[in-house]
Amino acid sequence: MRIRSFDPAGASEPDLADYHALRSAADVVDFPRDPPPTYGAAIGRLRDAPVPGAVSRHWVAGRFVGSAKVSLPGGDNAGLAIVGVVVHPESRGRGVGTELLRAALPALHGCRVAIGSHMTQDGSGARWTERLGFVVTSRAVLQRLTVGSVPVHVWDVAVPPGYRLARWTGAAPADLLDSYAAARDAMHDAPANRLSYRVPRWTGPVIRASERELASSGVEERVVVAIDAADGRVIGVTAMRIRPHSPEIGVQNDTSVLAAHRGHGLGRAMKAAMMRRLVAERPDVERIMTTTAADNTYMITVNHALGYDTLRTLVTTEVPVEKLVEALASRQVPR
């Protein structure tokens, strides 16, 4: 089967329609509890970098019976390659995914580690990477909140005494920037994993650069913070992003609280305030998606209390590139 490189930015409409059909057929099998991806969502995710600043290359097999994407983060994560492969269910077990991965190997030149992410635990993708020598380095729980199915009183959560909330969309207020960055950086205290990828440390300049990148991409970032009433510093934060290609979906991202202020229910109060504001200002948002480290049982429980249900456990897997090259050269690993 012919493997060719593919440029989503300059692709023809027929090619993009064929990719959407591939992605939809795969998702029906791999994620049966999810609505099929819209055309905009499928193409948007195809074109988006999986992490900020990553440069991606793409390949397709035949008439879109499979596709591969390799993204190189660079910076502090230089030497890592994030790899994604999808194969149409009717073509699985014939080596299509393996041939795509072989074709993509030159893009991994100079990389130390290949990373496969957001695969369902025990799903076909995770089993395939295991046969190639990948090992699980992280587990996360994917949860979904269907906005119209949750009574709004669930989000009537009081702010703990001694604190107040603030909120904004887009750029953080200048007077809160430094403490906001410090509170967001508290995410690095979350339960550890063995991922090679390292999230950059949040600082004021990094926050501003992220805000500019999101704005240039048309991504709406909504933020709620908890402020210590005694000194006016931000001590907790939760953020949600809504992408232009999926306006019906909000993605609940970082939620963090400085260690000295944990245990007061600030995470739940901030997330509840986020939902109250969201339903008032963005009635077009139908569902919220979030991932939480599988061993962060506290936050998983908080999410359940706010109306989330758990869809599945996701795994991230890794393999040294040298070992992957050997595996692909030594045997067939059908997918």
mmCIF file of C-alpha atoms in Angstrom:
data_model
loop_
_atom_site.group_PDB
_atom_site.id
_atom_site.type_symbol
_atom_site.label_atom_id
_atom_site.label_comp_id
_atom_site.label_asym_id
_atom_site.label_seq_id
_atom_site.Cartn_x
_atom_site.Cartn_y
_atom_site.Cartn_z
ATOM 1 C CA MET A 1 0.000 0.000 0.000
ATOM 2 C CA ARG A 2 1.329 3.405 -0.953
ATOM 3 C CA ILE A 3 2.310 5.694 1.918
ATOM 4 C CA ARG A 4 2.600 9.382 1.135
ATOM 5 C CA SER A 5 3.269 12.562 3.061
ATOM 6 C CA PHE A 6 0.282 14.795 3.682
ATOM 7 C CA ASP A 7 -0.025 18.518 4.456
ATOM 8 C CA PRO A 8 -3.324 19.270 6.254
ATOM 9 C CA ALA A 9 -2.828 23.024 5.862
ATOM 10 C CA GLY A 10 -2.855 22.829 2.061
ATOM 11 C CA ALA A 11 -4.977 19.726 1.585
ATOM 12 C CA SER A 12 -7.876 19.601 -0.854
ATOM 13 C CA GLU A 13 -11.458 19.409 0.375
ATOM 14 C CA PRO A 14 -11.836 15.799 -0.899
ATOM 15 C CA ASP A 15 -8.726 14.781 1.067
ATOM 16 C CA LEU A 16 -9.990 16.470 4.205
ATOM 17 C CA ALA A 17 -13.409 14.841 3.770
ATOM 18 C CA ASP A 18 -11.716 11.442 3.460
ATOM 19 C CA TYR A 19 -9.719 12.103 6.621
ATOM 20 C CA HIS A 20 -12.923 13.018 8.458
ATOM 21 C CA ALA A 21 -14.494 9.745 7.297
ATOM 22 C CA LEU A 22 -11.428 7.827 8.541
ATOM 23 C CA ARG A 23 -11.469 9.568 11.912
ATOM 24 C CA SER A 24 -15.227 9.065 12.315
ATOM 25 C CA ALA A 25 -15.075 5.340 11.512
ATOM 26 C CA ALA A 26 -12.195 4.822 13.947
ATOM 27 C CA ASP A 27 -13.844 6.803 16.759
ATOM 28 C CA VAL A 28 -17.096 4.845 16.498
ATOM 29 C CA VAL A 29 -15.127 1.681 17.300
ATOM 30 C CA ASP A 30 -12.524 3.104 19.683
ATOM 31 C CA PHE A 31 -14.729 5.580 21.591
ATOM 32 C CA PRO A 32 -18.299 4.226 21.335
ATOM 33 C CA ARG A 33 -19.609 6.482 24.121
ATOM 34 C CA ASP A 34 -18.532 9.653 22.308
ATOM 35 C CA PRO A 35 -20.550 11.548 19.687
ATOM 36 C CA PRO A 36 -18.966 11.196 16.233
ATOM 37 C CA PRO A 37 -16.509 14.040 15.573
ATOM 38 C CA THR A 38 -17.797 16.874 13.447
ATOM 39 C CA TYR A 39 -15.887 17.745 10.298
ATOM 40 C CA GLY A 40 -14.559 20.909 11.965
ATOM 41 C CA ALA A 41 -13.438 19.071 15.092
ATOM 42 C CA ALA A 42 -11.676 16.311 13.168
ATOM 43 C CA ILE A 43 -9.801 18.696 10.885
ATOM 44 C CA GLY A 44 -9.069 21.095 13.727
ATOM 45 C CA ARG A 45 -7.448 18.352 15.817
ATOM 46 C CA LEU A 46 -5.546 17.153 12.750
ATOM 47 C CA ARG A 47 -4.047 20.581 12.234
ATOM 48 C CA ASP A 48 -3.504 21.459 15.895
ATOM 49 C CA ALA A 49 -0.197 20.749 17.599
ATOM 50 C CA PRO A 50 -0.663 18.309 20.513
ATOM 51 C CA VAL A 51 1.458 20.565 22.741
ATOM 52 C CA PRO A 52 2.319 24.268 22.344
ATOM 53 C CA GLY A 53 5.044 25.012 19.844
ATOM 54 C CA ALA A 54 5.326 21.510 18.402
ATOM 55 C CA VAL A 55 6.023 21.094 14.687
ATOM 56 C CA SER A 56 4.088 18.247 13.044
ATOM 57 C CA ARG A 57 4.435 16.072 9.939
ATOM 58 C CA HIS A 58 1.757 13.788 8.507
ATOM 59 C CA TRP A 59 1.448 10.669 6.336
ATOM 60 C CA VAL A 60 -1.521 8.768 4.904
ATOM 61 C CA ALA A 61 -1.907 5.220 3.626
ATOM 62 C CA GLY A 62 -3.775 4.593 0.381
ATOM 63 C CA ARG A 63 -6.998 6.524 0.078
ATOM 64 C CA PHE A 64 -7.049 7.420 3.785
ATOM 65 C CA VAL A 65 -7.271 3.922 5.215
ATOM 66 C CA GLY A 66 -4.793 5.139 7.817
ATOM 67 C CA SER A 67 -2.844 8.209 8.881
ATOM 68 C CA ALA A 68 0.157 9.058 11.052
ATOM 69 C CA LYS A 69 1.249 12.268 12.757
ATOM 70 C CA VAL A 70 4.647 12.967 14.329
ATOM 71 C CA SER A 71 5.014 16.119 16.427
ATOM 72 C CA LEU A 72 8.333 17.450 17.744
ATOM 73 C CA PRO A 73 7.948 19.747 20.767
ATOM 74 C CA GLY A 74 11.451 21.247 20.842
ATOM 75 C CA GLY A 75 12.706 23.510 23.631
ATOM 76 C CA ASP A 76 13.064 21.743 26.969
ATOM 77 C CA ASN A 77 11.401 18.713 25.363
ATOM 78 C CA ALA A 78 13.763 18.459 22.396
ATOM 79 C CA GLY A 79 14.534 14.818 21.709
ATOM 80 C CA LEU A 80 10.930 13.715 22.196
ATOM 81 C CA ALA A 81 8.512 12.770 19.416
ATOM 82 C CA ILE A 82 4.752 12.529 19.958
ATOM 83 C CA VAL A 83 3.376 9.915 17.579
ATOM 84 C CA GLY A 84 -0.257 9.309 16.628
ATOM 85 C CA VAL A 85 -1.510 6.596 14.253
ATOM 86 C CA VAL A 86 -5.111 5.883 13.262
ATOM 87 C CA VAL A 87 -6.269 3.028 11.014
ATOM 88 C CA HIS A 88 -9.745 2.449 9.598
ATOM 89 C CA PRO A 89 -11.380 -0.464 11.480
ATOM 90 C CA GLU A 90 -11.913 -2.384 8.241
ATOM 91 C CA SER A 91 -8.167 -2.270 7.500
ATOM 92 C CA ARG A 92 -6.794 -3.183 10.922
ATOM 93 C CA GLY A 93 -4.688 -6.283 11.389
ATOM 94 C CA ARG A 94 -3.082 -5.900 7.954
ATOM 95 C CA GLY A 95 0.027 -3.950 8.965
ATOM 96 C CA VAL A 96 -1.206 -0.540 7.765
ATOM 97 C CA GLY A 97 -0.326 1.226 11.015
ATOM 98 C CA THR A 98 3.069 -0.446 11.130
ATOM 99 C CA GLU A 99 3.880 0.643 7.575
ATOM 100 C CA LEU A 100 2.826 4.192 8.414
ATOM 101 C CA LEU A 101 5.122 4.156 11.423
ATOM 102 C CA ARG A 102 8.002 2.849 9.308
ATOM 103 C CA ALA A 103 7.431 5.656 6.810
ATOM 104 C CA ALA A 104 7.499 8.203 9.645
ATOM 105 C CA LEU A 105 10.760 6.937 11.182
ATOM 106 C CA PRO A 106 13.010 9.474 9.379
ATOM 107 C CA ALA A 107 11.118 12.258 11.182
ATOM 108 C CA LEU A 108 12.293 10.746 14.490
ATOM 109 C CA HIS A 109 15.965 11.137 13.548
ATOM 110 C CA GLY A 110 17.805 12.650 16.494
ATOM 111 C CA CYS A 111 14.968 11.894 18.927
ATOM 112 C CA ARG A 112 15.478 9.810 22.056
ATOM 113 C CA VAL A 113 11.907 8.829 22.944
ATOM 114 C CA ALA A 114 8.682 8.211 21.022
ATOM 115 C CA ILE A 115 5.458 8.944 22.902
ATOM 116 C CA GLY A 116 1.968 7.613 22.163
ATOM 117 C CA SER A 117 -0.781 9.411 24.061
ATOM 118 C CA HIS A 118 -4.527 9.450 24.755
ATOM 119 C CA MET A 119 -5.112 5.788 24.003
ATOM 120 C CA THR A 120 -7.836 3.847 25.767
ATOM 121 C CA GLN A 121 -6.381 1.485 28.322
ATOM 122 C CA ASP A 122 -6.522 -2.061 26.886
ATOM 123 C CA GLY A 123 -7.730 -0.681 23.545
ATOM 124 C CA SER A 124 -6.356 -1.784 20.191
ATOM 125 C CA GLY A 125 -3.916 1.137 19.994
ATOM 126 C CA ALA A 126 -2.460 0.469 23.435
ATOM 127 C CA ARG A 127 -2.075 -3.239 22.660
ATOM 128 C CA TRP A 128 -0.350 -2.430 19.368
ATOM 129 C CA THR A 129 2.162 -0.076 20.985
ATOM 130 C CA GLU A 130 2.849 -2.693 23.664
ATOM 131 C CA ARG A 131 3.821 -5.172 20.934
ATOM 132 C CA LEU A 132 6.236 -2.547 19.611
ATOM 133 C CA GLY A 133 7.936 -2.228 22.981
ATOM 134 C CA PHE A 134 6.159 0.845 24.354
ATOM 135 C CA VAL A 135 5.545 0.897 28.111
ATOM 136 C CA VAL A 136 2.850 2.800 30.013
ATOM 137 C CA THR A 137 4.220 5.931 31.666
ATOM 138 C CA SER A 138 0.983 7.667 32.641
ATOM 139 C CA ARG A 139 -2.690 6.915 33.247
ATOM 140 C CA ALA A 140 -5.449 9.503 33.258
ATOM 141 C CA VAL A 141 -9.205 9.419 33.677
ATOM 142 C CA LEU A 142 -11.276 11.115 30.970
ATOM 143 C CA GLN A 143 -14.466 12.659 32.347
ATOM 144 C CA ARG A 144 -17.368 14.424 30.644
ATOM 145 C CA LEU A 145 -19.993 16.851 31.890
ATOM 146 C CA THR A 146 -23.110 17.077 29.715
ATOM 147 C CA VAL A 147 -24.281 20.596 30.482
ATOM 148 C CA GLY A 148 -27.997 20.149 29.860
ATOM 149 C CA SER A 149 -28.238 17.067 32.084
ATOM 150 C CA VAL A 150 -26.898 18.654 35.294
ATOM 151 C CA PRO A 151 -29.254 20.683 37.519
ATOM 152 C CA VAL A 152 -27.791 24.178 37.838
ATOM 153 C CA HIS A 153 -28.074 24.097 41.647
ATOM 154 C CA VAL A 154 -25.206 21.574 41.656
ATOM 155 C CA TRP A 155 -22.919 24.519 40.888
ATOM 156 C CA ASP A 156 -24.175 26.648 43.781
ATOM 157 C CA VAL A 157 -20.984 26.165 45.785
ATOM 158 C CA ALA A 158 -20.008 28.727 48.404
ATOM 159 C CA VAL A 159 -16.548 30.255 48.441
ATOM 160 C CA PRO A 160 -14.692 29.230 51.631
ATOM 161 C CA PRO A 161 -14.256 31.985 54.240
ATOM 162 C CA GLY A 162 -11.118 34.067 53.805
ATOM 163 C CA TYR A 163 -11.137 33.835 50.017
ATOM 164 C CA ARG A 164 -12.808 35.505 47.047
ATOM 165 C CA LEU A 165 -13.009 34.611 43.379
ATOM 166 C CA ALA A 166 -12.076 36.593 40.288
ATOM 167 C CA ARG A 167 -12.619 35.683 36.652
ATOM 168 C CA TRP A 168 -11.621 36.787 33.190
ATOM 169 C CA THR A 169 -11.535 35.687 29.569
ATOM 170 C CA GLY A 170 -8.300 36.165 27.646
ATOM 171 C CA ALA A 171 -5.464 38.106 29.244
ATOM 172 C CA ALA A 172 -4.896 38.070 33.006
ATOM 173 C CA PRO A 173 -5.061 41.427 34.818
ATOM 174 C CA ALA A 174 -1.582 42.911 35.156
ATOM 175 C CA ASP A 175 -1.825 43.271 38.936
ATOM 176 C CA LEU A 176 -2.554 39.544 39.344
ATOM 177 C CA LEU A 177 -0.138 38.203 36.720
ATOM 178 C CA ASP A 178 2.751 37.130 38.944
ATOM 179 C CA SER A 179 0.661 35.441 41.643
ATOM 180 C CA TYR A 180 -1.535 33.883 38.945
ATOM 181 C CA ALA A 181 1.543 32.345 37.331
ATOM 182 C CA ALA A 182 2.738 31.026 40.701
ATOM 183 C CA ALA A 183 -0.656 29.472 41.431
ATOM 184 C CA ARG A 184 -0.839 27.875 37.996
ATOM 185 C CA ASP A 185 2.669 26.497 38.461
ATOM 186 C CA ALA A 186 1.369 24.564 41.479
ATOM 187 C CA MET A 187 0.184 21.978 38.922
ATOM 188 C CA HIS A 188 3.732 20.619 39.134
ATOM 189 C CA ASP A 189 2.823 19.340 42.627
ATOM 190 C CA ALA A 190 0.131 17.049 41.170
ATOM 191 C CA PRO A 191 0.564 13.265 41.501
ATOM 192 C CA ALA A 192 3.713 12.284 39.638
ATOM 193 C CA ASN A 193 3.982 10.103 36.558
ATOM 194 C CA ARG A 194 6.858 8.750 34.506
ATOM 195 C CA LEU A 195 6.294 10.897 31.449
ATOM 196 C CA SER A 196 9.382 12.154 29.681
ATOM 197 C CA TYR A 197 7.480 15.251 28.512
ATOM 198 C CA ARG A 198 7.823 18.130 30.937
ATOM 199 C CA VAL A 199 5.260 20.922 31.122
ATOM 200 C CA PRO A 200 7.089 24.281 31.055
ATOM 201 C CA ARG A 201 7.155 26.218 34.305
ATOM 202 C CA TRP A 202 4.586 28.995 34.429
ATOM 203 C CA THR A 203 5.964 32.531 34.816
ATOM 204 C CA GLY A 204 4.522 35.916 33.934
ATOM 205 C CA PRO A 205 6.241 36.021 30.507
ATOM 206 C CA VAL A 206 5.229 32.418 29.769
ATOM 207 C CA ILE A 207 1.612 33.261 30.644
ATOM 208 C CA ARG A 208 1.651 36.258 28.295
ATOM 209 C CA ALA A 209 3.188 34.203 25.466
ATOM 210 C CA SER A 210 0.526 31.514 25.946
ATOM 211 C CA GLU A 211 -2.243 34.115 25.906
ATOM 212 C CA ARG A 212 -0.944 35.569 22.628
ATOM 213 C CA GLU A 213 -0.706 32.122 21.022
ATOM 214 C CA LEU A 214 -4.235 31.200 22.064
ATOM 215 C CA ALA A 215 -5.640 34.507 20.848
ATOM 216 C CA SER A 216 -3.917 34.161 17.467
ATOM 217 C CA SER A 217 -5.481 30.698 17.094
ATOM 218 C CA GLY A 218 -8.962 31.907 18.018
ATOM 219 C CA VAL A 219 -9.011 29.862 21.229
ATOM 220 C CA GLU A 220 -11.090 31.307 24.043
ATOM 221 C CA GLU A 221 -9.512 30.765 27.454
ATOM 222 C CA ARG A 222 -11.757 31.350 30.450
ATOM 223 C CA VAL A 223 -10.138 31.602 33.884
ATOM 224 C CA VAL A 224 -11.431 31.579 37.456
ATOM 225 C CA VAL A 225 -8.999 32.224 40.307
ATOM 226 C CA ALA A 226 -9.196 32.092 44.087
ATOM 227 C CA ILE A 227 -7.658 35.049 45.900
ATOM 228 C CA ASP A 228 -6.477 35.169 49.499
ATOM 229 C CA ALA A 229 -8.556 37.971 51.005
ATOM 230 C CA ALA A 230 -5.757 38.796 53.456
ATOM 231 C CA ASP A 231 -3.134 39.824 50.902
ATOM 232 C CA GLY A 232 -4.839 39.856 47.483
ATOM 233 C CA ARG A 233 -2.662 37.131 45.965
ATOM 234 C CA VAL A 234 -3.982 34.461 43.599
ATOM 235 C CA ILE A 235 -3.641 31.116 45.369
ATOM 236 C CA GLY A 236 -5.767 28.891 43.125
ATOM 237 C CA VAL A 237 -6.733 28.709 39.474
ATOM 238 C CA THR A 238 -8.866 26.750 37.040
ATOM 239 C CA ALA A 239 -8.914 27.334 33.268
ATOM 240 C CA MET A 240 -11.139 26.233 30.408
ATOM 241 C CA ARG A 241 -10.508 26.485 26.677
ATOM 242 C CA ILE A 242 -13.016 26.536 23.833
ATOM 243 C CA ARG A 243 -11.550 26.003 20.374
ATOM 244 C CA PRO A 244 -13.094 27.564 17.265
ATOM 245 C CA HIS A 245 -13.410 24.222 15.497
ATOM 246 C CA SER A 246 -15.384 22.711 18.428
ATOM 247 C CA PRO A 247 -17.489 25.524 19.922
ATOM 248 C CA GLU A 248 -19.826 23.004 21.537
ATOM 249 C CA ILE A 249 -17.021 21.578 23.720
ATOM 250 C CA GLY A 250 -15.223 23.195 26.635
ATOM 251 C CA VAL A 251 -11.973 21.617 27.727
ATOM 252 C CA GLN A 252 -11.355 22.004 31.443
ATOM 253 C CA ASN A 253 -7.594 22.300 31.804
ATOM 254 C CA ASP A 254 -5.362 23.093 34.751
ATOM 255 C CA THR A 255 -6.856 23.302 38.220
ATOM 256 C CA SER A 256 -4.350 23.986 40.972
ATOM 257 C CA VAL A 257 -4.161 25.397 44.487
ATOM 258 C CA LEU A 258 -1.036 26.376 46.384
ATOM 259 C CA ALA A 259 -0.157 23.733 48.962
ATOM 260 C CA ALA A 260 -0.741 25.998 51.971
ATOM 261 C CA HIS A 261 -4.343 26.620 50.903
ATOM 262 C CA ARG A 262 -5.470 23.099 50.022
ATOM 263 C CA GLY A 263 -8.184 21.216 51.855
ATOM 264 C CA HIS A 264 -10.725 24.062 51.911
ATOM 265 C CA GLY A 265 -12.718 23.080 48.827
ATOM 266 C CA LEU A 266 -11.329 25.842 46.605
ATOM 267 C CA GLY A 267 -11.009 23.566 43.571
ATOM 268 C CA ARG A 268 -14.694 22.710 43.664
ATOM 269 C CA ALA A 269 -15.684 26.347 44.310
ATOM 270 C CA MET A 270 -13.646 27.591 41.322
ATOM 271 C CA LYS A 271 -14.941 24.910 38.953
ATOM 272 C CA ALA A 272 -18.535 25.552 40.045
ATOM 273 C CA ALA A 273 -18.117 29.278 39.447
ATOM 274 C CA MET A 274 -16.687 28.476 36.021
ATOM 275 C CA MET A 275 -19.820 26.509 35.142
ATOM 276 C CA ARG A 276 -22.211 29.196 36.422
ATOM 277 C CA ARG A 277 -20.495 31.773 34.260
ATOM 278 C CA LEU A 278 -20.251 29.463 31.269
ATOM 279 C CA VAL A 279 -23.945 28.573 31.077
ATOM 280 C CA ALA A 280 -24.843 32.269 31.333
ATOM 281 C CA GLU A 281 -22.403 33.450 28.657
ATOM 282 C CA ARG A 282 -21.932 30.457 26.347
ATOM 283 C CA PRO A 283 -25.219 28.536 26.053
ATOM 284 C CA ASP A 284 -23.856 26.918 22.887
ATOM 285 C CA VAL A 285 -21.380 24.828 24.908
ATOM 286 C CA GLU A 286 -22.974 21.395 25.290
ATOM 287 C CA ARG A 287 -20.341 19.391 27.145
ATOM 288 C CA ILE A 288 -17.132 19.789 29.108
ATOM 289 C CA MET A 289 -14.219 17.361 28.861
ATOM 290 C CA THR A 290 -11.408 16.987 31.365
ATOM 291 C CA THR A 291 -8.610 14.568 32.141
ATOM 292 C CA THR A 292 -7.205 13.911 35.585
ATOM 293 C CA ALA A 293 -4.325 11.729 36.686
ATOM 294 C CA ALA A 294 -5.801 8.322 37.526
ATOM 295 C CA ASP A 295 -4.333 8.397 41.040
ATOM 296 C CA ASN A 296 -5.686 11.887 41.800
ATOM 297 C CA THR A 297 -8.788 10.468 43.441
ATOM 298 C CA TYR A 298 -9.569 13.736 45.215
ATOM 299 C CA MET A 299 -10.055 15.717 41.991
ATOM 300 C CA ILE A 300 -11.902 12.838 40.319
ATOM 301 C CA THR A 301 -14.363 12.875 43.221
ATOM 302 C CA VAL A 302 -14.727 16.668 43.007
ATOM 303 C CA ASN A 303 -15.558 16.352 39.315
ATOM 304 C CA HIS A 304 -18.200 13.712 40.017
ATOM 305 C CA ALA A 305 -19.809 16.056 42.554
ATOM 306 C CA LEU A 306 -20.015 18.742 39.852
ATOM 307 C CA GLY A 307 -21.809 16.441 37.410
ATOM 308 C CA TYR A 308 -19.022 14.751 35.467
ATOM 309 C CA ASP A 309 -19.210 11.089 34.547
ATOM 310 C CA THR A 310 -16.157 8.960 33.856
ATOM 311 C CA LEU A 311 -15.818 7.746 30.261
ATOM 312 C CA ARG A 312 -12.581 5.761 30.277
ATOM 313 C CA THR A 313 -8.988 5.488 31.426
ATOM 314 C CA LEU A 314 -6.390 6.790 28.996
ATOM 315 C CA VAL A 315 -2.763 5.736 28.844
ATOM 316 C CA THR A 316 0.373 7.366 27.527
ATOM 317 C CA THR A 317 3.120 5.017 26.411
ATOM 318 C CA GLU A 318 6.786 5.532 25.557
ATOM 319 C CA VAL A 319 9.650 3.680 23.924
ATOM 320 C CA PRO A 320 13.267 4.640 23.203
ATOM 321 C CA VAL A 321 13.489 5.453 19.483
ATOM 322 C CA GLU A 322 16.416 3.058 19.086
ATOM 323 C CA LYS A 323 14.297 0.221 20.446
ATOM 324 C CA LEU A 324 11.385 1.171 18.183
ATOM 325 C CA VAL A 325 13.633 1.102 15.120
ATOM 326 C CA GLU A 326 14.813 -2.388 16.088
ATOM 327 C CA ALA A 327 11.243 -3.611 16.622
ATOM 328 C CA LEU A 328 10.080 -2.347 13.242
ATOM 329 C CA ALA A 329 13.101 -3.856 11.490
ATOM 330 C CA SER A 330 12.897 -7.269 13.127
ATOM 331 C CA ARG A 331 9.275 -8.350 12.794
ATOM 332 C CA GLN A 332 5.791 -7.585 11.567
ATOM 333 C CA VAL A 333 3.489 -6.001 14.123
ATOM 334 C CA PRO A 334 0.098 -5.941 12.374
ATOM 335 C CA ARG A 335 -2.384 -3.163 12.936
#
